[in-house]
């Protein structure tokens, strides 16, 4: 399952009201580390798609949600379960580390 793009407008329905956990990657086009982890998140989405939805939110195009939850540095990945943020990981990491962290939080 490929990653999905979420916006300020779709965040409530796509993330907070989701029936399964959602990992939101807050990123921006100018962020080098964000671009580095993009392909890894796509692969993890394919591998763990039955357990978790992986979503991406461009903080330059969507400023409401990142401001509300206090995104100050990117890449920032926040895992939401049952409408609540339950874990977060700041910064880029190799795919194996990202996947292991996510699996430990699911």
mmCIF file of C-alpha atoms in Angstrom:
data_model
loop_
_atom_site.group_PDB
_atom_site.id
_atom_site.type_symbol
_atom_site.label_atom_id
_atom_site.label_comp_id
_atom_site.label_asym_id
_atom_site.label_seq_id
_atom_site.Cartn_x
_atom_site.Cartn_y
_atom_site.Cartn_z
ATOM 1 C CA UNK A 1 0.000 0.000 0.000
ATOM 2 C CA UNK A 2 1.478 3.333 -1.022
ATOM 3 C CA UNK A 3 1.748 6.285 1.313
ATOM 4 C CA UNK A 4 -1.101 8.797 1.246
ATOM 5 C CA UNK A 5 -0.918 12.574 1.255
ATOM 6 C CA UNK A 6 -2.884 14.348 3.968
ATOM 7 C CA UNK A 7 -3.790 18.013 4.210
ATOM 8 C CA UNK A 8 -5.066 20.283 6.947
ATOM 9 C CA UNK A 9 -8.546 19.621 5.551
ATOM 10 C CA UNK A 10 -8.253 15.810 5.380
ATOM 11 C CA UNK A 11 -6.268 15.280 8.602
ATOM 12 C CA UNK A 12 -9.272 14.629 10.842
ATOM 13 C CA UNK A 13 -10.826 12.025 8.529
ATOM 14 C CA UNK A 14 -7.586 10.419 7.289
ATOM 15 C CA UNK A 15 -5.670 10.345 10.578
ATOM 16 C CA UNK A 16 -7.726 11.060 13.690
ATOM 17 C CA UNK A 17 -10.751 9.017 12.611
ATOM 18 C CA UNK A 18 -8.796 6.149 11.030
ATOM 19 C CA UNK A 19 -9.682 2.640 12.175
ATOM 20 C CA UNK A 20 -5.997 1.651 12.161
ATOM 21 C CA UNK A 21 -2.839 3.419 13.325
ATOM 22 C CA UNK A 22 -1.488 6.176 11.074
ATOM 23 C CA UNK A 23 2.141 7.303 10.901
ATOM 24 C CA UNK A 24 2.309 10.900 9.682
ATOM 25 C CA UNK A 25 5.579 12.080 8.164
ATOM 26 C CA UNK A 26 5.796 15.882 8.428
ATOM 27 C CA UNK A 27 8.148 17.036 5.668
ATOM 28 C CA UNK A 28 8.997 19.801 3.187
ATOM 29 C CA UNK A 29 10.370 19.839 -0.349
ATOM 30 C CA UNK A 30 13.507 21.764 0.723
ATOM 31 C CA UNK A 31 14.369 19.245 3.477
ATOM 32 C CA UNK A 32 17.196 16.930 2.387
ATOM 33 C CA UNK A 33 16.751 14.363 5.184
ATOM 34 C CA UNK A 34 13.008 14.277 4.426
ATOM 35 C CA UNK A 35 13.772 13.302 0.847
ATOM 36 C CA UNK A 36 16.218 10.637 2.066
ATOM 37 C CA UNK A 37 13.596 8.769 4.102
ATOM 38 C CA UNK A 38 10.800 9.092 1.517
ATOM 39 C CA UNK A 39 11.659 5.891 -0.405
ATOM 40 C CA UNK A 40 12.074 3.951 2.861
ATOM 41 C CA UNK A 41 8.631 5.050 4.044
ATOM 42 C CA UNK A 42 7.136 3.922 0.720
ATOM 43 C CA UNK A 43 8.732 0.474 1.170
ATOM 44 C CA UNK A 44 7.621 0.245 4.807
ATOM 45 C CA UNK A 45 4.108 1.211 3.719
ATOM 46 C CA UNK A 46 4.107 -1.720 1.290
ATOM 47 C CA UNK A 47 5.458 -4.094 3.941
ATOM 48 C CA UNK A 48 3.267 -3.013 6.892
ATOM 49 C CA UNK A 49 0.233 -1.714 5.010
ATOM 50 C CA UNK A 50 -2.143 -4.145 6.726
ATOM 51 C CA UNK A 51 -1.126 -2.852 10.169
ATOM 52 C CA UNK A 52 -0.565 0.874 9.651
ATOM 53 C CA UNK A 53 -1.275 3.656 7.165
ATOM 54 C CA UNK A 54 1.699 5.864 6.346
ATOM 55 C CA UNK A 55 0.770 9.424 5.482
ATOM 56 C CA UNK A 56 2.825 12.436 4.429
ATOM 57 C CA UNK A 57 2.047 16.074 5.193
ATOM 58 C CA UNK A 58 3.924 18.910 3.492
ATOM 59 C CA UNK A 59 4.328 21.536 6.218
ATOM 60 C CA UNK A 60 4.786 24.347 3.700
ATOM 61 C CA UNK A 61 1.430 23.682 2.040
ATOM 62 C CA UNK A 62 -0.351 22.772 5.287
ATOM 63 C CA UNK A 63 0.477 24.968 8.257
ATOM 64 C CA UNK A 64 -2.566 24.408 10.480
ATOM 65 C CA UNK A 65 -2.035 20.875 11.801
ATOM 66 C CA UNK A 66 1.764 21.153 12.150
ATOM 67 C CA UNK A 67 1.249 24.372 14.134
ATOM 68 C CA UNK A 68 -1.403 22.804 16.354
ATOM 69 C CA UNK A 69 0.724 19.815 17.297
ATOM 70 C CA UNK A 70 3.949 21.796 17.603
ATOM 71 C CA UNK A 71 6.088 20.603 14.690
ATOM 72 C CA UNK A 72 9.345 22.551 15.040
ATOM 73 C CA UNK A 73 11.858 20.344 13.217
ATOM 74 C CA UNK A 74 11.553 17.946 10.318
ATOM 75 C CA UNK A 75 11.466 15.187 9.338
ATOM 76 C CA UNK A 76 9.130 14.389 12.201
ATOM 77 C CA UNK A 77 7.134 11.171 12.215
ATOM 78 C CA UNK A 78 4.186 10.986 14.589
ATOM 79 C CA UNK A 79 2.209 7.792 15.159
ATOM 80 C CA UNK A 80 -1.491 8.263 15.859
ATOM 81 C CA UNK A 81 -3.724 5.570 17.371
ATOM 82 C CA UNK A 82 -7.401 6.076 18.096
ATOM 83 C CA UNK A 83 -7.093 9.774 17.298
ATOM 84 C CA UNK A 84 -4.184 10.441 19.657
ATOM 85 C CA UNK A 85 -0.456 10.927 19.096
ATOM 86 C CA UNK A 86 1.244 8.019 20.881
ATOM 87 C CA UNK A 87 4.852 8.152 19.631
ATOM 88 C CA UNK A 88 7.165 10.311 17.588
ATOM 89 C CA UNK A 89 10.557 10.089 15.938
ATOM 90 C CA UNK A 90 12.576 13.114 14.883
ATOM 91 C CA UNK A 91 15.185 12.987 12.130
ATOM 92 C CA UNK A 92 16.207 10.680 9.340
ATOM 93 C CA UNK A 93 17.293 7.094 9.949
ATOM 94 C CA UNK A 94 17.990 4.010 7.827
ATOM 95 C CA UNK A 95 14.957 1.983 6.753
ATOM 96 C CA UNK A 96 15.707 -0.848 9.191
ATOM 97 C CA UNK A 97 15.717 1.529 12.151
ATOM 98 C CA UNK A 98 12.529 3.278 11.021
ATOM 99 C CA UNK A 99 10.725 -0.024 10.529
ATOM 100 C CA UNK A 100 11.935 -1.466 13.846
ATOM 101 C CA UNK A 101 10.835 1.697 15.701
ATOM 102 C CA UNK A 102 7.422 1.636 14.041
ATOM 103 C CA UNK A 103 6.884 -2.079 14.703
ATOM 104 C CA UNK A 104 7.804 -1.577 18.373
ATOM 105 C CA UNK A 105 5.113 1.111 18.682
ATOM 106 C CA UNK A 106 2.276 -0.717 16.895
#
